[in-house]
Amino acid sequence: MDRVLVAVLALLLAGCASASKPLAQAALNGDTATVQALLAQGARVNGRGPAGITPLMLASQRGHTETVGALLEAKADVNASRGKPEDGRTALIDAAWGGHTEIVRLLLSRGADANARAESGATALTGAALQGFAVIVDLLLAKGADPNLKAADGRTPLRTGAEVNATNAAGVTALMLAAFGGHADAVTRLLASGADVNVRSRAGATALKAATAKGHTGVAELLRFVGANE
């Protein structure tokens, strides 16, 4: 008896009341082969746990890219959101807050709503900007994520933090992230709000360096115009 069949039987014999529970456990563990076997046997790809969590959410949260792909191929609902008390978070929000770049890319390619918002006000862009996941910020903005979408406290994703010049653990500011993504409108808003154009990250990066490295010449010219140093 092969490993996958053993795993499936073990999950089914564990006394699970719901057909979705073994699938959820396999998704949580990133066991793609078992996920596929359970789906082939009729497990509900969009079955929910007690908190409204789907297998796709679990795999996305844990960073299991291959498993996420298998679930999407089986028509998992990419925009399903959690029920109470988990505040409406989606798989994309979970992946973005977890820094799982390839999963974010995959979910967006399958139609994930870049502006989905949890009841708490959290969005994928909020989490990525707050934690300095610049590539994810870029992916989300490219798919139409709104940097002006306000959280429950009235703040916008690119200004999450007490001040416009707030930094994350790597010393990255919202201005650096906006410049990295080539988003001139966001750069302009942040500058108008008092963003310091010459703040350096712990690695020595500046907003100008970020814009230049990505080839965003218009943003780079704007930053130089307001006094950015090389």
Short mmCIF file of C-alpha atoms in Angstrom, two decimals:
data_model
loop_
_atom_site.label_atom_id
_atom_site.label_comp_id
_atom_site.label_asym_id
_atom_site.label_seq_id
_atom_site.Cartn_x
_atom_site.Cartn_y
_atom_site.Cartn_z
CA MET A 1 0.00 0.00 0.00
CA ASP A 2 1.58 3.31 -1.08
CA ARG A 3 2.23 6.27 1.18
CA VAL A 4 -0.58 8.44 -0.18
CA LEU A 5 -3.21 5.74 0.27
CA VAL A 6 -2.02 5.10 3.81
CA ALA A 7 -2.25 8.81 4.58
CA VAL A 8 -5.76 9.07 3.14
CA LEU A 9 -6.99 6.05 5.08
CA ALA A 10 -5.45 7.34 8.29
CA LEU A 11 -7.24 10.65 7.93
CA LEU A 12 -10.55 9.02 7.12
CA LEU A 13 -10.27 6.64 10.05
CA ALA A 14 -9.51 9.46 12.47
CA GLY A 15 -13.20 9.91 13.15
CA CYS A 16 -13.61 13.05 11.05
CA ALA A 17 -17.26 14.04 10.91
CA SER A 18 -16.78 16.24 7.86
CA ALA A 19 -15.49 15.11 4.48
CA SER A 20 -13.53 18.38 4.34
CA LYS A 21 -11.55 17.83 7.54
CA PRO A 22 -9.03 15.32 6.12
CA LEU A 23 -8.54 17.63 3.15
CA ALA A 24 -8.02 20.60 5.46
CA GLN A 25 -5.38 18.68 7.43
CA ALA A 26 -3.56 17.66 4.26
CA ALA A 27 -3.65 21.25 2.98
CA LEU A 28 -2.33 22.52 6.31
CA ASN A 29 0.57 20.07 6.09
CA GLY A 30 1.31 20.87 2.44
CA ASP A 31 0.77 17.23 1.51
CA THR A 32 -0.15 17.80 -2.13
CA ALA A 33 -0.34 14.14 -3.08
CA THR A 34 -2.85 13.43 -0.33
CA VAL A 35 -4.82 16.55 -1.23
CA GLN A 36 -5.10 15.33 -4.81
CA ALA A 37 -6.08 11.82 -3.71
CA LEU A 38 -8.81 13.13 -1.41
CA LEU A 39 -10.16 15.42 -4.10
CA ALA A 40 -10.26 12.48 -6.51
CA GLN A 41 -12.35 10.60 -3.93
CA GLY A 42 -14.85 13.43 -3.75
CA ALA A 43 -13.64 15.62 -0.89
CA ARG A 44 -15.20 19.09 -1.04
CA VAL A 45 -12.53 21.53 -2.19
CA ASN A 46 -14.42 24.43 -0.63
CA GLY A 47 -15.45 22.63 2.55
CA ARG A 48 -15.14 24.85 5.61
CA GLY A 49 -13.94 24.26 9.13
CA PRO A 50 -15.63 25.63 12.27
CA ALA A 51 -14.17 29.13 11.73
CA GLY A 52 -15.10 29.16 8.06
CA ILE A 53 -11.56 28.37 6.94
CA THR A 54 -11.14 26.56 3.62
CA PRO A 55 -8.27 24.27 2.58
CA LEU A 56 -7.04 27.00 0.21
CA MET A 57 -6.76 29.46 3.08
CA LEU A 58 -4.79 26.97 5.15
CA ALA A 59 -2.33 26.18 2.38
CA SER A 60 -1.94 29.87 1.53
CA GLN A 61 -1.32 30.82 5.14
CA ARG A 62 1.34 28.14 5.55
CA GLY A 63 3.11 28.95 2.28
CA HIS A 64 2.48 25.65 0.49
CA THR A 65 2.65 26.83 -3.13
CA GLU A 66 2.26 23.43 -4.80
CA THR A 67 -0.75 22.59 -2.65
CA VAL A 68 -2.35 25.94 -3.42
CA GLY A 69 -1.91 25.18 -7.10
CA ALA A 70 -3.57 21.78 -6.75
CA LEU A 71 -6.54 23.28 -4.91
CA LEU A 72 -6.96 25.99 -7.52
CA GLU A 73 -6.87 23.39 -10.29
CA ALA A 74 -9.73 21.67 -8.46
CA LYS A 75 -11.74 24.93 -8.61
CA ALA A 76 -11.17 26.18 -5.08
CA ASP A 77 -12.96 29.50 -4.52
CA VAL A 78 -10.09 32.00 -4.67
CA ASN A 79 -12.16 34.77 -3.08
CA ALA A 80 -13.84 32.83 -0.29
CA SER A 81 -13.65 34.70 3.00
CA ARG A 82 -13.71 33.48 6.56
CA GLY A 83 -16.77 33.68 8.74
CA LYS A 84 -16.98 34.78 12.35
CA PRO A 85 -14.86 35.06 14.40
CA GLU A 86 -12.09 35.10 11.79
CA ASP A 87 -13.14 38.47 10.35
CA GLY A 88 -13.52 37.82 6.64
CA ARG A 89 -9.90 37.29 5.66
CA THR A 90 -9.22 35.71 2.27
CA ALA A 91 -6.46 33.40 1.08
CA LEU A 92 -4.77 36.36 -0.62
CA ILE A 93 -4.73 38.40 2.59
CA ASP A 94 -3.24 35.45 4.46
CA ALA A 95 -0.57 34.89 1.81
CA ALA A 96 0.36 38.57 1.60
CA TRP A 97 0.65 38.99 5.37
CA GLY A 98 2.77 35.84 5.47
CA GLY A 99 5.15 37.08 2.79
CA HIS A 100 4.42 34.17 0.44
CA THR A 101 5.24 35.88 -2.85
CA GLU A 102 4.66 33.01 -5.26
CA ILE A 103 1.31 32.18 -3.69
CA VAL A 104 0.25 35.82 -3.98
CA ARG A 105 1.27 35.75 -7.63
CA LEU A 106 -0.65 32.52 -8.21
CA LEU A 107 -3.82 33.68 -6.45
CA LEU A 108 -3.84 36.97 -8.35
CA SER A 109 -3.42 35.09 -11.64
CA ARG A 110 -6.56 33.13 -10.77
CA GLY A 111 -8.64 36.20 -10.08
CA ALA A 112 -8.11 36.92 -6.39
CA ASP A 113 -9.54 40.31 -5.43
CA ALA A 114 -6.55 42.57 -4.68
CA ASN A 115 -8.84 44.89 -2.71
CA ALA A 116 -10.55 42.29 -0.53
CA ARG A 117 -10.87 43.69 2.96
CA ALA A 118 -11.35 41.87 6.24
CA GLU A 119 -13.82 43.18 8.80
CA SER A 120 -10.83 44.41 10.81
CA GLY A 121 -9.87 46.58 7.84
CA ALA A 122 -6.85 44.46 6.91
CA THR A 123 -6.05 44.08 3.22
CA ALA A 124 -3.32 42.22 1.39
CA LEU A 125 -1.61 45.53 0.59
CA THR A 126 -1.75 46.66 4.21
CA GLY A 127 0.09 43.56 5.38
CA ALA A 128 2.67 43.62 2.61
CA ALA A 129 3.41 47.33 3.06
CA LEU A 130 3.59 47.11 6.84
CA GLN A 131 6.13 44.31 6.74
CA GLY A 132 8.17 45.51 3.81
CA PHE A 133 7.35 42.78 1.31
CA ALA A 134 8.17 45.03 -1.63
CA VAL A 135 7.67 42.46 -4.39
CA ILE A 136 4.23 41.61 -3.04
CA VAL A 137 3.37 45.31 -2.84
CA ASP A 138 4.39 45.62 -6.48
CA LEU A 139 2.30 42.60 -7.51
CA LEU A 140 -0.78 43.87 -5.69
CA LEU A 141 -0.53 47.41 -7.04
CA ALA A 142 -0.07 46.03 -10.56
CA LYS A 143 -3.36 44.15 -10.11
CA GLY A 144 -5.21 47.26 -9.01
CA ALA A 145 -4.84 47.21 -5.23
CA ASP A 146 -6.00 50.59 -3.98
CA PRO A 147 -3.35 52.36 -1.82
CA ASN A 148 -6.09 54.71 -0.61
CA LEU A 149 -8.37 51.97 0.72
CA LYS A 150 -8.78 52.85 4.38
CA ALA A 151 -8.49 50.42 7.26
CA ALA A 152 -10.86 50.46 10.21
CA ASP A 153 -8.70 53.13 11.89
CA GLY A 154 -8.84 55.38 8.83
CA ARG A 155 -5.27 54.79 7.70
CA THR A 156 -4.34 53.74 4.18
CA PRO A 157 -2.03 50.80 3.32
CA LEU A 158 0.98 52.87 2.32
CA ARG A 159 0.67 54.87 5.54
CA THR A 160 0.14 52.03 7.95
CA GLY A 161 2.18 53.07 10.96
CA ALA A 162 2.07 56.04 13.33
CA GLU A 163 3.83 58.40 10.89
CA VAL A 164 4.37 58.72 7.17
CA ASN A 165 8.08 58.05 7.78
CA ALA A 166 7.50 54.95 9.88
CA THR A 167 9.78 52.05 9.01
CA ASN A 168 9.50 48.31 9.30
CA ALA A 169 12.13 46.07 10.86
CA ALA A 170 14.34 46.46 7.77
CA GLY A 171 14.12 50.25 7.90
CA VAL A 172 11.93 50.39 4.79
CA THR A 173 9.43 53.25 4.46
CA ALA A 174 6.17 53.53 2.55
CA LEU A 175 7.89 55.93 0.14
CA MET A 176 10.53 53.33 -0.69
CA LEU A 177 7.84 50.76 -1.41
CA ALA A 178 5.87 53.11 -3.62
CA ALA A 179 9.04 54.10 -5.49
CA PHE A 180 10.02 50.45 -5.91
CA GLY A 181 6.66 49.77 -7.53
CA GLY A 182 6.88 52.84 -9.78
CA HIS A 183 3.65 54.27 -8.43
CA ALA A 184 4.05 58.00 -9.05
CA ASP A 185 0.65 58.93 -7.60
CA ALA A 186 1.43 57.20 -4.31
CA VAL A 187 4.91 58.77 -4.24
CA THR A 188 3.37 62.20 -4.78
CA ARG A 189 0.82 61.71 -1.99
CA LEU A 190 3.48 60.52 0.44
CA LEU A 191 5.76 63.46 -0.37
CA ALA A 192 2.84 65.86 0.12
CA SER A 193 2.24 64.23 3.50
CA GLY A 194 5.81 64.96 4.59
CA ALA A 195 7.67 61.78 3.64
CA ASP A 196 11.44 62.17 4.04
CA VAL A 197 12.90 61.56 0.59
CA ASN A 198 16.37 60.69 1.89
CA VAL A 199 15.63 58.14 4.60
CA ARG A 200 17.84 55.06 4.25
CA SER A 201 16.95 51.50 5.10
CA ARG A 202 19.27 49.36 7.16
CA ALA A 203 20.72 48.03 3.92
CA GLY A 204 21.35 51.56 2.68
CA ALA A 205 18.46 51.71 0.23
CA THR A 206 16.60 54.93 -0.49
CA ALA A 207 13.43 55.69 -2.42
CA LEU A 208 15.56 57.00 -5.29
CA LYS A 209 17.71 53.87 -5.35
CA ALA A 210 14.57 51.73 -5.38
CA ALA A 211 13.06 53.63 -8.30
CA THR A 212 16.32 53.61 -10.26
CA ALA A 213 16.92 49.91 -9.70
CA LYS A 214 13.49 49.08 -11.13
CA GLY A 215 13.86 51.45 -14.08
CA HIS A 216 11.09 53.84 -12.99
CA THR A 217 12.66 56.93 -14.54
CA GLY A 218 9.64 59.18 -14.04
CA VAL A 219 9.51 58.43 -10.32
CA ALA A 220 13.28 58.85 -10.06
CA GLU A 221 13.08 62.28 -11.71
CA LEU A 222 10.31 63.31 -9.34
CA LEU A 223 12.37 62.26 -6.33
CA ARG A 224 15.44 64.11 -7.60
CA PHE A 225 13.32 67.20 -8.19
CA VAL A 226 12.35 67.31 -4.51
CA GLY A 227 15.91 66.82 -3.33
CA ALA A 228 16.60 63.09 -3.26
CA ASN A 229 20.27 62.19 -3.06
CA GLU A 230 21.89 59.31 -4.90
#
